[in-house]
XYZ file of C-alpha atoms in Angstrom:
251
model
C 87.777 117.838 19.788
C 88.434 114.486 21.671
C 86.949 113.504 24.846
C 88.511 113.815 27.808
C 90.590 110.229 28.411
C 90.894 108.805 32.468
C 94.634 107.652 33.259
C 94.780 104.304 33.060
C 94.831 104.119 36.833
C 91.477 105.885 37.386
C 88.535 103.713 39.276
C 85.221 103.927 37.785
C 82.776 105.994 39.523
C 80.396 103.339 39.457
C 82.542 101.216 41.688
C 82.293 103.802 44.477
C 77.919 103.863 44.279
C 75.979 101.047 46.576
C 74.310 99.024 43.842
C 70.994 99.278 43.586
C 69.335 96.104 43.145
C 67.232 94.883 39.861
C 63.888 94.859 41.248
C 62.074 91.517 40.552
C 58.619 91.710 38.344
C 55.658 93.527 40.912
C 52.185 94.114 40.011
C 52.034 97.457 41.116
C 51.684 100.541 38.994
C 54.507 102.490 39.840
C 54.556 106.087 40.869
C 52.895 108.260 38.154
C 52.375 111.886 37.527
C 50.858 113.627 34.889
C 50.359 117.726 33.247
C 47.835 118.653 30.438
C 49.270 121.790 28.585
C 52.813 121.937 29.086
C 53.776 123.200 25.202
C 51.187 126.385 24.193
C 52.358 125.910 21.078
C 51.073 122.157 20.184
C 47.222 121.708 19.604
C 47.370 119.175 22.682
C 50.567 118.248 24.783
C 51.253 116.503 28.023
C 54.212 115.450 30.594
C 54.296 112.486 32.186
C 56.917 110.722 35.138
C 56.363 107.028 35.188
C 58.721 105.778 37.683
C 62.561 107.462 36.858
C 60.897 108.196 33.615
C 60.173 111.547 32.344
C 59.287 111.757 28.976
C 56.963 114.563 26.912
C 54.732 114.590 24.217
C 53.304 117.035 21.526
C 50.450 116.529 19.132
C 49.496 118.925 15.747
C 46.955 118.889 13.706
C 44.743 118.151 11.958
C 47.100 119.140 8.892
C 44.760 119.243 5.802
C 45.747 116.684 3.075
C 44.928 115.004 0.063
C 44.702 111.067 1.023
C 42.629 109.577 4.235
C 43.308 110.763 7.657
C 46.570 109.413 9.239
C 48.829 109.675 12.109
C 51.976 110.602 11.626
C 54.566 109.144 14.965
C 58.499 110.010 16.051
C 59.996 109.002 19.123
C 62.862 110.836 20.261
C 65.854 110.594 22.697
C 66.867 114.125 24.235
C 71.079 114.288 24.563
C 70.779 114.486 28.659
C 68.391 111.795 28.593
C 70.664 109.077 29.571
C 73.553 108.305 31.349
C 74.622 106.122 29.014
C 76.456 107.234 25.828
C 73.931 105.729 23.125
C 75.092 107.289 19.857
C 76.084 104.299 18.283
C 72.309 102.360 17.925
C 70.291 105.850 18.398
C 68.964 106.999 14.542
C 67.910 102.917 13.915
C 66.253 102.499 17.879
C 64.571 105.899 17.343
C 63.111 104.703 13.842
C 61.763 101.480 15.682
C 60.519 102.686 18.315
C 58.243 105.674 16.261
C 57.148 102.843 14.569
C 55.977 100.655 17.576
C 54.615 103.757 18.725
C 52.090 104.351 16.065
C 51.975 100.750 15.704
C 50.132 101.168 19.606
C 48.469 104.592 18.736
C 46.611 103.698 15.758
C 43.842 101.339 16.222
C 42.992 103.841 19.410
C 42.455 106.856 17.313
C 39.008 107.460 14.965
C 40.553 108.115 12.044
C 37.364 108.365 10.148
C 36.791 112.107 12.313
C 39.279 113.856 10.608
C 39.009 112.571 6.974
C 41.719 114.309 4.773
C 43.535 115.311 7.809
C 47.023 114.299 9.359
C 47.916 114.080 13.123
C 51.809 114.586 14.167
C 52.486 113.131 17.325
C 55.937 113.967 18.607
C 57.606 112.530 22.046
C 60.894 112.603 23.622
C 62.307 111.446 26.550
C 64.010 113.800 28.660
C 64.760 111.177 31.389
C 65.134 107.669 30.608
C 65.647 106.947 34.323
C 69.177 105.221 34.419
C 71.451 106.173 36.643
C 75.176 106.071 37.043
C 75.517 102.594 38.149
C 73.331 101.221 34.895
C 74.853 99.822 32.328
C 71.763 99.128 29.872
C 69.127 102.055 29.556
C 65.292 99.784 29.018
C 64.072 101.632 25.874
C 61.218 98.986 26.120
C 59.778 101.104 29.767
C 60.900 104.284 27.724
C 58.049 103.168 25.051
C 55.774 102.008 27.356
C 55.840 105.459 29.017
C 55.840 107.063 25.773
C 52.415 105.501 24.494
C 50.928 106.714 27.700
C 52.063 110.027 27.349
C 51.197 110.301 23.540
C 47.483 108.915 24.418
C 47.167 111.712 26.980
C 48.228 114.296 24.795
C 45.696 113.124 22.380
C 43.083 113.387 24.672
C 44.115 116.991 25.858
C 44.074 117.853 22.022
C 40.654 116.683 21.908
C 40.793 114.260 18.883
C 38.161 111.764 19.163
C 39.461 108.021 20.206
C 37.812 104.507 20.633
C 39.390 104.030 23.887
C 42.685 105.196 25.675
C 46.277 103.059 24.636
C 48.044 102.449 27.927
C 51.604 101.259 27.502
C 52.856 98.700 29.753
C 56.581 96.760 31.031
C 56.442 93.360 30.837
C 59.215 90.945 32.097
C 60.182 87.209 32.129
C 59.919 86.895 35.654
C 56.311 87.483 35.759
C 56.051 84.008 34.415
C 58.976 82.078 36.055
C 59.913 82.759 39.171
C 62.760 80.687 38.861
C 64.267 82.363 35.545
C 68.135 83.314 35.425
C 69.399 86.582 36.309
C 70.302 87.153 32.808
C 66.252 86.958 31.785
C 65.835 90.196 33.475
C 64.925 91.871 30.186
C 61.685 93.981 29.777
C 59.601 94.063 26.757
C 56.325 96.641 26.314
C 52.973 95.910 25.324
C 49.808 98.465 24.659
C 46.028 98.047 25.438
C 43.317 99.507 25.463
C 41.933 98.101 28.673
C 37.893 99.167 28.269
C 37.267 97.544 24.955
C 39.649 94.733 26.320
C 42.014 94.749 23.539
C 45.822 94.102 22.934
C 46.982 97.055 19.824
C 50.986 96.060 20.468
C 53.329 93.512 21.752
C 56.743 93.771 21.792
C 57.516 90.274 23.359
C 60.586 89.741 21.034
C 63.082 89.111 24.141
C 60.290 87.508 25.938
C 61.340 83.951 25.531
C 57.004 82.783 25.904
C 57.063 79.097 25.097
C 53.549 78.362 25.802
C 49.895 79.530 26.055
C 49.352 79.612 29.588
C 52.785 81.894 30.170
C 51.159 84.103 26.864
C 47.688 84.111 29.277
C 49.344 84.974 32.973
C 51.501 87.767 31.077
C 47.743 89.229 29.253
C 46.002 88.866 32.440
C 48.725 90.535 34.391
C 48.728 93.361 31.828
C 45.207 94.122 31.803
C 44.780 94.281 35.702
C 47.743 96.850 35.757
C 46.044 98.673 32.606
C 42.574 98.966 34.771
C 44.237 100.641 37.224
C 46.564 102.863 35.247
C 43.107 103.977 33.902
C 41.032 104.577 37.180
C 43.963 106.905 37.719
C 44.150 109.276 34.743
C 40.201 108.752 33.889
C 39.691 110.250 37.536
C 42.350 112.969 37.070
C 41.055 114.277 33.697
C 37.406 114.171 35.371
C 38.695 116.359 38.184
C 40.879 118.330 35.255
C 37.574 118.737 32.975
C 35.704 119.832 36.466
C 38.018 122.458 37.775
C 37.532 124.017 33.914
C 33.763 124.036 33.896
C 33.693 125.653 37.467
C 36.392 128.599 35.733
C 34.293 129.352 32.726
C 30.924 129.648 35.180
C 32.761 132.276 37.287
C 33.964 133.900 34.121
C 29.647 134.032 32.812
């Protein structure tokens, strides 16, 4: 069936909605909002809203195999995600950014706990937080969100893990003020911000030219990361809390 094809006449919506203007790079977390237990089907699952993003994850297992433990990642678009028809790039994107994804994940998880056993770890994005007036959707803030979501859906399945992977946005202006408008691109990065360690950068579009812009954007990232931490560290506490008072009530 063909789509539906505007006279040639017709004025683009977008022309019609106040333009909302490209925020420049701020240290703040944005708003964030999590839910342990969404899917009663997965072993551990969680929802997250990072900003205009809304994205879920899954986790099953541990699958019994043959060879060492391992974690098994896909990242997934959902078809209302977007506002932006993305058909054209989505199988090859989706395939990179599962990989990034486990890429993060990985060093995070104790894989010697579950010897012989296999994790899945499934997440899609149900809102990548464009709107109609966007003409590029930031897959880069989509895996960000994504890493964050996937490490709290490991926690709520209980596997065992060195330290929580918190997914991050980085962008050029955070080390030029005076970069063009056309720099405006965001890359992600993942740490693990209590043993102070870096377990993915995707800095490709970056443009870093020297060590000191490498250090500000590291230093930047782990101050964000501390507090992204403080925030879901205290929420799982009062999570774990409420639980514990249940079960006594229940003895």
């Amino acid at each position: 069936m063909d789509r539906f094809k505007a006279p040639t006449s017709a004025i683009d919506l977008c022309y019609f909605i106040k333009q909302r203007k490209k925020s420049e790079f701020v240290s703040n977390v944005p708003p964030m909002y999590f839910a342990l237990g969404v899917n009663q089907c997965a072993d551990g699952s969680a929802y997250l809203e990072y900003g205009r993003i809304k994205i879920m994850c899954c986790v099953c297992g541990p699958v019994e195999l043959k060879q060492d433990g391992q974690l098994v990642t896909s990242f997934r678009f959902a078809p209302f995600s977007s506002q932006i028809r993305r058909d054209t790039f989505k199988d090859a994107e989706e395939k990179r950014l599962s990989q990034l994804l486990l890429t993060a994940l990985e060093p995070s998880v104790i894989l010697d706990s579950f010897p012989r056993g296999k994790y899945q770890i499934a997440v899609t994005v149900l809102d990548d937080g464009t709107e109609l007036n966007d003409y590029v959707c930031s897959t880069s803030s989509c895996l960000s969100a994504g890493i964050t979501c996937a490490t709290l859906a490991l926690v709520h399945a209980g596997v065992q893990m060195y330290d929580l992977a918190i997914g991050l946005d980085v962008m050029p202006r955070a080390l030029n003020s005076n970069s063009p408008e056309g720099g405006g691109l965001i890359s992600s990065l993942a740490v693990m911000p209590q043993l102070n360690q870096v377990t993915m950068f995707n800095g490709i579009s970056l443009g870093i030219r020297s060590l000191d812009g490498l250090r500000t954007v590291m230093e930047e990232a782990f101050t964000r990361a501390e507090s992204i931490y403080a925030t879901i560290h205290g929420t799982l506490y009062s999570i774990m809390k409420t639980d514990y008072k249940k079960l006594e009530k229940l003895e």
